[in-house]
């Protein structure tokens, strides 16, 4: 029998995403919290509470014989929600410059950068990275 250890299937606590610019990999690295990281657990709990609240509202409307209408969201609100999803899990990035000046990682700088519509590809790349299970396998992450 193989000596298999269940720890081998654990997701990495952190993983690195190499930023792609114009189809080419750069040296700029973003570090994200993995599925078992405290930041990710807090995010998952928040999203679950929001879902439970919405489910309760729908059930209450159904029981009372009323129609439930989802709140209208603007394009900007959806973008803000997606940026929050990324920044909740973004732990940091490697040194980078913007306009020739250092652009250090801060939550505010990350939000500002991801809300910039000229840099939409960066938001899409981060969302895709976070949505891909393989991003946090121990062989592809920083472990």
CSV table of C-alpha atoms in Angstrom, one decimal:
chain,number,residue,atom,x,y,z
A,1,UNK,CA,0.0,0.0,0.0
A,2,UNK,CA,1.2,3.5,-0.9
A,3,UNK,CA,2.1,5.7,2.1
A,4,UNK,CA,-0.4,8.4,1.3
A,5,UNK,CA,-0.7,11.4,3.6
A,6,UNK,CA,-3.9,13.5,3.5
A,7,UNK,CA,-1.9,16.7,3.9
A,8,UNK,CA,-1.0,16.2,0.2
A,9,UNK,CA,-4.4,17.3,-0.9
A,10,UNK,CA,-4.5,20.5,1.2
A,11,UNK,CA,-4.7,23.8,-0.7
A,12,UNK,CA,-1.8,26.2,-0.3
A,13,UNK,CA,-2.3,29.0,2.3
A,14,UNK,CA,-0.9,31.5,-0.3
A,15,UNK,CA,-0.3,31.6,-4.0
A,16,UNK,CA,1.4,33.9,-6.4
A,17,UNK,CA,0.0,35.3,-9.6
A,18,UNK,CA,2.4,36.6,-12.3
A,19,UNK,CA,0.8,39.6,-13.9
A,20,UNK,CA,0.3,39.4,-17.7
A,21,UNK,CA,0.6,42.7,-19.6
A,22,UNK,CA,-0.3,42.8,-23.3
A,23,UNK,CA,-0.2,39.0,-23.4
A,24,UNK,CA,3.3,38.8,-22.0
A,25,UNK,CA,4.3,37.7,-18.4
A,26,UNK,CA,5.9,40.4,-16.3
A,27,UNK,CA,8.1,40.2,-13.2
A,28,UNK,CA,5.2,41.7,-11.2
A,29,UNK,CA,3.9,39.2,-8.7
A,30,UNK,CA,0.6,39.4,-6.7
A,31,UNK,CA,0.2,37.2,-3.6
A,32,UNK,CA,-3.2,35.9,-2.7
A,33,UNK,CA,-4.7,34.2,0.3
A,34,UNK,CA,-5.6,30.5,-0.3
A,35,UNK,CA,-8.8,28.7,0.6
A,36,UNK,CA,-7.8,28.0,4.2
A,37,UNK,CA,-6.3,31.4,5.0
A,38,UNK,CA,-8.0,33.6,7.6
A,39,UNK,CA,-8.7,36.3,5.0
A,40,UNK,CA,-10.5,33.9,2.7
A,41,UNK,CA,-12.4,32.3,5.6
A,42,UNK,CA,-13.6,35.8,6.6
A,43,UNK,CA,-14.6,36.6,3.0
A,44,UNK,CA,-16.5,33.3,2.6
A,45,UNK,CA,-18.3,33.9,5.9
A,46,UNK,CA,-19.3,37.4,4.8
A,47,UNK,CA,-20.6,36.1,1.4
A,48,UNK,CA,-22.5,33.3,3.1
A,49,UNK,CA,-24.2,35.7,5.5
A,50,UNK,CA,-25.2,37.9,2.6
A,51,UNK,CA,-26.6,34.9,0.8
A,52,UNK,CA,-28.5,33.7,3.9
A,53,UNK,CA,-30.0,37.2,4.3
A,54,UNK,CA,-31.1,37.3,0.7
A,55,UNK,CA,-32.6,33.8,1.0
A,56,UNK,CA,-34.5,34.8,4.2
A,57,UNK,CA,-35.9,37.9,2.4
A,58,UNK,CA,-37.1,35.7,-0.6
A,59,UNK,CA,-38.6,33.1,1.7
A,60,UNK,CA,-40.4,35.8,3.8
A,61,UNK,CA,-41.8,37.3,0.6
A,62,UNK,CA,-43.0,33.9,-0.6
A,63,UNK,CA,-44.6,33.1,2.7
A,64,UNK,CA,-46.4,36.4,2.8
A,65,UNK,CA,-47.6,36.0,-0.8
A,66,UNK,CA,-45.5,38.8,-2.2
A,67,UNK,CA,-43.1,39.0,-5.1
A,68,UNK,CA,-39.5,39.4,-4.2
A,69,UNK,CA,-37.5,41.7,-6.4
A,70,UNK,CA,-33.7,41.6,-6.4
A,71,UNK,CA,-32.1,44.9,-5.7
A,72,UNK,CA,-31.0,46.7,-8.9
A,73,UNK,CA,-27.2,46.9,-9.2
A,74,UNK,CA,-25.4,49.4,-11.4
A,75,UNK,CA,-22.4,48.5,-13.5
A,76,UNK,CA,-20.3,50.5,-11.1
A,77,UNK,CA,-21.7,48.6,-8.1
A,78,UNK,CA,-20.9,45.2,-9.7
A,79,UNK,CA,-17.4,46.4,-10.5
A,80,UNK,CA,-16.9,47.5,-6.8
A,81,UNK,CA,-18.1,44.1,-5.6
A,82,UNK,CA,-15.6,42.4,-7.9
A,83,UNK,CA,-12.8,44.6,-6.7
A,84,UNK,CA,-13.7,43.9,-3.1
A,85,UNK,CA,-13.7,40.2,-3.9
A,86,UNK,CA,-10.1,40.5,-5.1
A,87,UNK,CA,-8.8,42.9,-2.5
A,88,UNK,CA,-10.2,40.9,0.3
A,89,UNK,CA,-7.8,38.1,-0.7
A,90,UNK,CA,-4.9,40.2,-2.0
A,91,UNK,CA,-2.0,40.0,0.5
A,92,UNK,CA,0.5,42.1,-1.4
A,93,UNK,CA,2.6,42.5,-4.5
A,94,UNK,CA,6.2,42.8,-5.6
A,95,UNK,CA,7.7,46.3,-6.2
A,96,UNK,CA,6.3,48.1,-9.2
A,97,UNK,CA,6.4,51.6,-10.6
A,98,UNK,CA,3.6,53.7,-12.0
A,99,UNK,CA,4.6,56.8,-14.0
A,100,UNK,CA,8.2,56.2,-13.0
A,101,UNK,CA,7.3,56.4,-9.3
A,102,UNK,CA,7.2,53.5,-6.8
A,103,UNK,CA,3.6,52.3,-6.3
A,104,UNK,CA,3.7,50.3,-3.1
A,105,UNK,CA,1.0,47.8,-2.1
A,106,UNK,CA,-1.7,49.2,0.1
A,107,UNK,CA,-5.3,48.2,0.2
A,108,UNK,CA,-6.2,51.7,-1.1
A,109,UNK,CA,-3.7,51.5,-4.0
A,110,UNK,CA,-5.0,48.0,-4.9
A,111,UNK,CA,-8.6,49.3,-5.0
A,112,UNK,CA,-7.7,52.4,-7.0
A,113,UNK,CA,-5.7,50.3,-9.5
A,114,UNK,CA,-8.5,47.7,-10.0
A,115,UNK,CA,-11.2,50.3,-10.4
A,116,UNK,CA,-9.2,52.0,-13.2
A,117,UNK,CA,-11.1,51.0,-16.3
A,118,UNK,CA,-7.9,51.3,-18.4
A,119,UNK,CA,-6.5,48.4,-16.3
A,120,UNK,CA,-9.6,46.1,-16.6
A,121,UNK,CA,-7.5,43.2,-17.8
A,122,UNK,CA,-5.8,43.2,-14.4
A,123,UNK,CA,-9.1,42.8,-12.6
A,124,UNK,CA,-10.2,40.0,-15.0
A,125,UNK,CA,-6.8,38.2,-14.5
A,126,UNK,CA,-7.1,38.4,-10.7
A,127,UNK,CA,-10.7,37.1,-10.7
A,128,UNK,CA,-9.8,34.2,-13.0
A,129,UNK,CA,-6.8,33.3,-10.8
A,130,UNK,CA,-8.9,33.3,-7.7
A,131,UNK,CA,-11.6,31.2,-9.4
A,132,UNK,CA,-9.1,28.5,-10.6
A,133,UNK,CA,-8.7,25.7,-8.1
A,134,UNK,CA,-5.3,24.9,-9.6
A,135,UNK,CA,-4.0,28.3,-8.5
A,136,UNK,CA,-3.8,27.0,-4.9
A,137,UNK,CA,-2.5,23.5,-5.4
A,138,UNK,CA,0.8,23.1,-3.5
A,139,UNK,CA,2.7,22.3,-6.7
A,140,UNK,CA,1.7,25.6,-8.4
A,141,UNK,CA,1.5,27.9,-5.4
A,142,UNK,CA,4.3,29.3,-3.1
A,143,UNK,CA,3.2,26.8,-0.4
